[in-house]
Every structure is written in C-alpha cells, then in structure tokens.
Coordinates of C-alpha atoms and ligand atoms in Angstrom, one line a residue:
M1046 CA 106.6 110.0 74.3
Y1047 CA 104.4 108.7 76.9
A1048 CA 100.9 107.3 77.2
V1049 CA 99.3 106.7 80.5
C1050 CA 96.3 104.3 80.1
A1051 CA 94.6 104.6 83.5
D1052 CA 91.3 102.7 84.5
L1053 CA 88.5 105.1 86.0
E1054 CA 86.8 103.6 88.6
G1055 CA 88.5 103.1 91.8
V1056 CA 91.4 104.8 90.5
F1057 CA 89.8 108.5 89.9
V1058 CA 86.3 108.0 91.0
P1059 CA 84.3 105.8 93.2
E1060 CA 82.6 102.3 92.1
I1061 CA 79.5 103.4 90.6
W1062 CA 77.6 100.4 91.3
I1063 CA 78.4 100.6 94.8
S1064 CA 76.9 103.9 94.7
V1065 CA 73.9 102.4 92.7
S1066 CA 73.6 99.7 95.0
K1067 CA 73.4 102.2 97.8
Y1068 CA 70.8 104.3 96.4
T1069 CA 68.7 101.5 95.4
G1070 CA 69.5 99.1 98.7
I1071 CA 70.0 96.0 96.3
D1072 CA 73.1 94.5 98.1
E1073 CA 74.0 92.3 95.2
L1074 CA 74.9 95.2 92.9
R1075 CA 77.9 96.0 95.0
L1076 CA 79.9 93.0 93.2
T1077 CA 82.6 94.4 91.0
T1078 CA 85.1 93.3 89.2
R1079 CA 87.2 93.4 92.1
D1080 CA 85.0 90.7 93.1
I1081 CA 83.9 88.6 90.1
S1082 CA 86.7 88.7 87.4
D1083 CA 84.6 87.7 84.7
Y1084 CA 83.3 90.9 83.2
N1085 CA 80.5 89.4 80.9
V1086 CA 79.1 87.2 83.9
L1087 CA 78.8 90.1 86.3
M1088 CA 77.3 92.7 83.7
K1089 CA 74.7 89.8 82.8
R1090 CA 74.0 89.4 86.4
R1091 CA 73.7 93.4 86.8
L1092 CA 71.4 93.8 83.9
E1093 CA 69.2 91.0 85.4
I1094 CA 68.8 92.8 88.7
L1095 CA 68.0 96.0 86.9
R1096 CA 65.2 94.9 84.9
Q1097 CA 63.7 92.9 87.8
N1098 CA 63.5 96.2 89.8
G1099 CA 62.7 98.3 87.2
L1100 CA 65.7 100.2 87.1
T1101 CA 66.2 102.3 84.0
L1102 CA 69.0 104.2 82.8
H1103 CA 67.5 107.3 83.8
I1104 CA 67.7 106.2 87.6
I1105 CA 71.2 105.3 87.2
Q1106 CA 72.2 108.5 85.6
H1107 CA 70.6 110.4 88.6
V1108 CA 72.9 108.4 91.2
I1109 CA 76.1 109.1 88.9
S1110 CA 75.1 112.8 88.9
G1111 CA 75.8 113.0 92.5
I1112 CA 79.0 111.0 92.6
K1113 CA 82.4 113.3 92.5
P1114 CA 85.7 112.4 91.7
L1115 CA 87.9 111.0 94.5
P1116 CA 89.8 113.5 96.7
G1117 CA 92.8 114.9 94.6
A1118 CA 91.6 112.7 91.6
I1119 CA 90.9 116.3 89.4
E1120 CA 94.4 117.5 90.5
M1121 CA 96.1 113.9 89.6
V1122 CA 94.4 114.1 86.1
S1123 CA 95.7 117.2 85.3
W1124 CA 99.3 116.5 86.3
L1125 CA 99.2 113.6 84.3
K1126 CA 97.8 115.1 81.1
K1127 CA 100.9 117.6 81.3
R1128 CA 103.4 114.8 81.3
A1129 CA 102.0 112.0 78.8
Q1130 CA 99.0 111.4 76.7
L1131 CA 96.4 110.2 79.1
I1132 CA 93.4 108.0 78.3
I1133 CA 91.3 106.9 80.5
V1134 CA 90.3 102.8 79.8
S1135 CA 87.0 102.0 81.5
D1136 CA 84.8 99.1 81.6
T1137 CA 82.0 101.4 82.0
F1138 CA 79.7 103.0 79.4
T1139 CA 79.1 106.4 77.6
E1140 CA 75.9 106.8 79.1
F1141 CA 77.2 106.7 82.8
A1142 CA 80.5 108.3 82.3
D1143 CA 80.1 111.4 80.5
P1144 CA 79.2 113.7 83.5
L1145 CA 82.2 112.0 85.5
M1146 CA 84.6 113.1 82.3
E1147 CA 82.9 116.4 82.6
K1148 CA 84.4 116.8 86.3
L1149 CA 87.7 115.3 85.4
G1150 CA 88.3 117.8 82.9
R1151 CA 87.4 115.9 79.8
P1152 CA 90.4 113.5 79.7
T1153 CA 90.1 111.3 76.7
L1154 CA 87.8 108.1 77.1
F1155 CA 87.3 105.0 75.4
C1156 CA 84.9 102.4 77.4
N1157 CA 81.8 100.7 76.2
H1158 CA 78.2 101.3 75.4
L1159 CA 74.5 100.4 76.4
T1160 CA 71.8 99.5 74.3
T1161 CA 68.3 101.1 75.8
D1162 CA 64.9 101.2 74.6
H1163 CA 62.8 104.3 74.5
L1164 CA 61.7 104.2 78.2
G1165 CA 65.3 103.9 79.2
N1166 CA 65.5 100.1 80.3
I1167 CA 69.0 98.8 79.6
L1168 CA 68.3 95.9 77.3
D1169 CA 72.2 95.0 76.8
Y1170 CA 75.4 96.0 76.8
N1171 CA 77.9 96.5 73.9
L1172 CA 81.9 96.0 74.1
R1173 CA 84.1 98.4 72.5
Q1174 CA 85.9 95.5 71.5
P1175 CA 87.3 91.9 73.1
D1176 CA 89.8 92.7 75.6
G1177 CA 89.8 96.4 74.9
K1178 CA 91.6 97.4 77.8
M1179 CA 94.8 95.4 76.9
K1180 CA 94.0 96.6 73.0
V1181 CA 94.2 100.0 73.7
A1182 CA 97.7 99.6 75.4
E1183 CA 98.6 97.4 72.7
A1184 CA 97.3 100.0 69.9
M1185 CA 99.4 102.9 71.7
K1186 CA 102.9 100.7 72.0
S1187 CA 102.0 100.4 67.9
L1188 CA 102.2 104.3 67.8
N1189 CA 105.8 103.8 69.6
L1190 CA 104.8 105.3 72.6
K1191 CA 105.8 104.1 76.3
V1192 CA 102.8 102.6 77.9
I1193 CA 102.3 103.3 81.8
G1194 CA 99.0 101.0 82.5
I1195 CA 97.2 102.2 85.7
G1196 CA 94.5 100.3 87.4
D1197 CA 93.1 98.5 90.6
S1198 CA 91.2 95.6 89.4
Y1199 CA 91.2 92.1 87.7
N1200 CA 89.6 93.8 84.7
D1201 CA 92.9 95.8 84.4
I1202 CA 95.6 93.1 84.6
N1203 CA 95.9 92.3 80.7
M1204 CA 96.2 96.1 80.0
L1205 CA 99.1 96.2 83.0
R1206 CA 100.6 93.3 81.6
K1207 CA 100.7 94.9 78.0
A1208 CA 102.1 98.1 79.3
D1209 CA 105.8 98.8 79.6
K1210 CA 105.2 99.5 83.2
G1211 CA 102.2 98.4 84.9
I1212 CA 101.2 99.9 88.4
L1213 CA 98.2 98.7 90.5
Y1214 CA 96.5 101.7 92.3
R1215 CA 94.6 100.7 95.8
P1216 CA 93.8 97.6 94.9
P1217 CA 91.9 94.9 96.9
Q1218 CA 94.1 92.4 98.5
N1219 CA 92.6 89.4 96.1
V1220 CA 93.8 91.4 93.3
I1221 CA 97.7 91.8 94.7
N1222 CA 97.5 88.0 96.2
D1223 CA 96.5 86.9 92.4
H1224 CA 99.3 89.1 90.6
N1225 CA 102.0 90.0 93.1
D1226 CA 104.8 91.0 90.4
F1227 CA 103.0 94.4 90.1
Q1228 CA 104.2 97.6 92.0
V1229 CA 101.3 98.3 94.3
V1230 CA 100.7 102.5 94.7
N1231 CA 98.2 103.3 97.7
S1232 CA 97.9 107.5 97.3
Y1233 CA 98.1 110.1 94.5
D1234 CA 101.2 111.7 96.1
E1235 CA 103.1 107.9 95.7
L1236 CA 101.8 107.6 92.3
R1237 CA 103.0 110.9 91.5
Q1238 CA 106.6 110.0 92.9
V1239 CA 106.8 106.4 91.2
L1240 CA 105.9 107.9 87.9
S1241 CA 108.2 111.0 88.0
D1242 CA 110.7 108.6 89.2
Y1243 CA 110.1 106.0 86.2
L1244 CA 109.8 109.1 83.7
E1245 CA 113.4 110.3 84.7
K1246 CA 114.6 106.8 84.3
E1247 CA 113.6 106.5 81.0
S1248 CA 114.5 110.0 79.3
Ligands
MG2205 MG1 88.3 99.9 88.4

C-alpha cells in the first residue's frame, strides 16, 4: 500500500499569501516559504503585518473564498485517491484551508491552526507538532505504507527526504539548486507518468 503525502499550496492551489498580498496591496505579504526557509520567522512577520494593518481572519477568509484550485488539480487529486492513501500535509491553517478542501473533494488534511480573538484578530499560530510534515511521512512508514512525498518548497524537504520517493513539483530554481537530488516534475501529466512508473516498478 502507498501513501502520497502532498503539499497543498503550489501543488494543488495557488499560494494563499500571494492572493492576500494582491488583495491588500501589501507587497511584503508575498514572501512565502519559497523565499524564507524558516517558517517561524516568516509567520511571525506575517502576523505582525496583519496586526499593523488591522487585517482580521474574516478578511483573509474572504480572499481565500475566491481562490480556485490550480487548473487540473481536482482531477489530479481524484487520480491520486484511486491509487494511494492521499494525505494533504500543509503548513497552512484549518481556518484558511477548509473552503479549498471542499473544492478539492475533501482529501485528508493535516495542517496547523490559529488562535484568534472574538473580533477575528489573529493572535498567534499553533503548529500541529514540530516538523509536522516530516512526522506525517514518518508515521505513514511506521504503518507499513510506502510513502511518496510531493512538495514545491523548503518546508517540504524533510518530508520528501523521509519519504521512500520524494518529488519536487514545480519548485522555484533556488529550491532546486539547494536540493538537486530530487526528481523535479513540472505538470500534472508528468506527475501521473512518474507516479505510474514508480507504482508499476514497485508492485
Ligand atoms: Mg507549497
């Protein structure tokens, strides 16, 4: 049996924070884990910007309600669900991800969550567990599943390393340069091909 542990943003949906940046006109919110490899540094800065600009959870959820999955993503998710246990492993938050999961046909999701006050101000974020992406891959292996890891960014690397097979999906060049031992895949068609070949070889 196989488990596919796949990242969300950049793999099945666009980067949420880039949409928030466009909506609010705040350029610094464009920075993602593709630019800053330390997630905690990045999140603390994002929350500071939200606070300074009075941007509540409701505003961000409004932006997210307008985000569509990447073209072909819904079909890709359903293709994966037929061949493996698909788990979306994300560094986003349940409060952000829910409408996107609905659009993707409700795959299993492991992610983080926010602390907000009664006005919707985001006070803090809570990691599900430290190095949570890697831990999901590790847990699946402990259940005797072969794990395929798919991600596009620095925060996926430990998960990809833990997996039996790690695939970088449309990563930026700096991620490729820093981790050039992973197979790089650039479209869903190519991803289907690579996974079909892998599953056939292993079976
Ligand atoms: Mg990503």
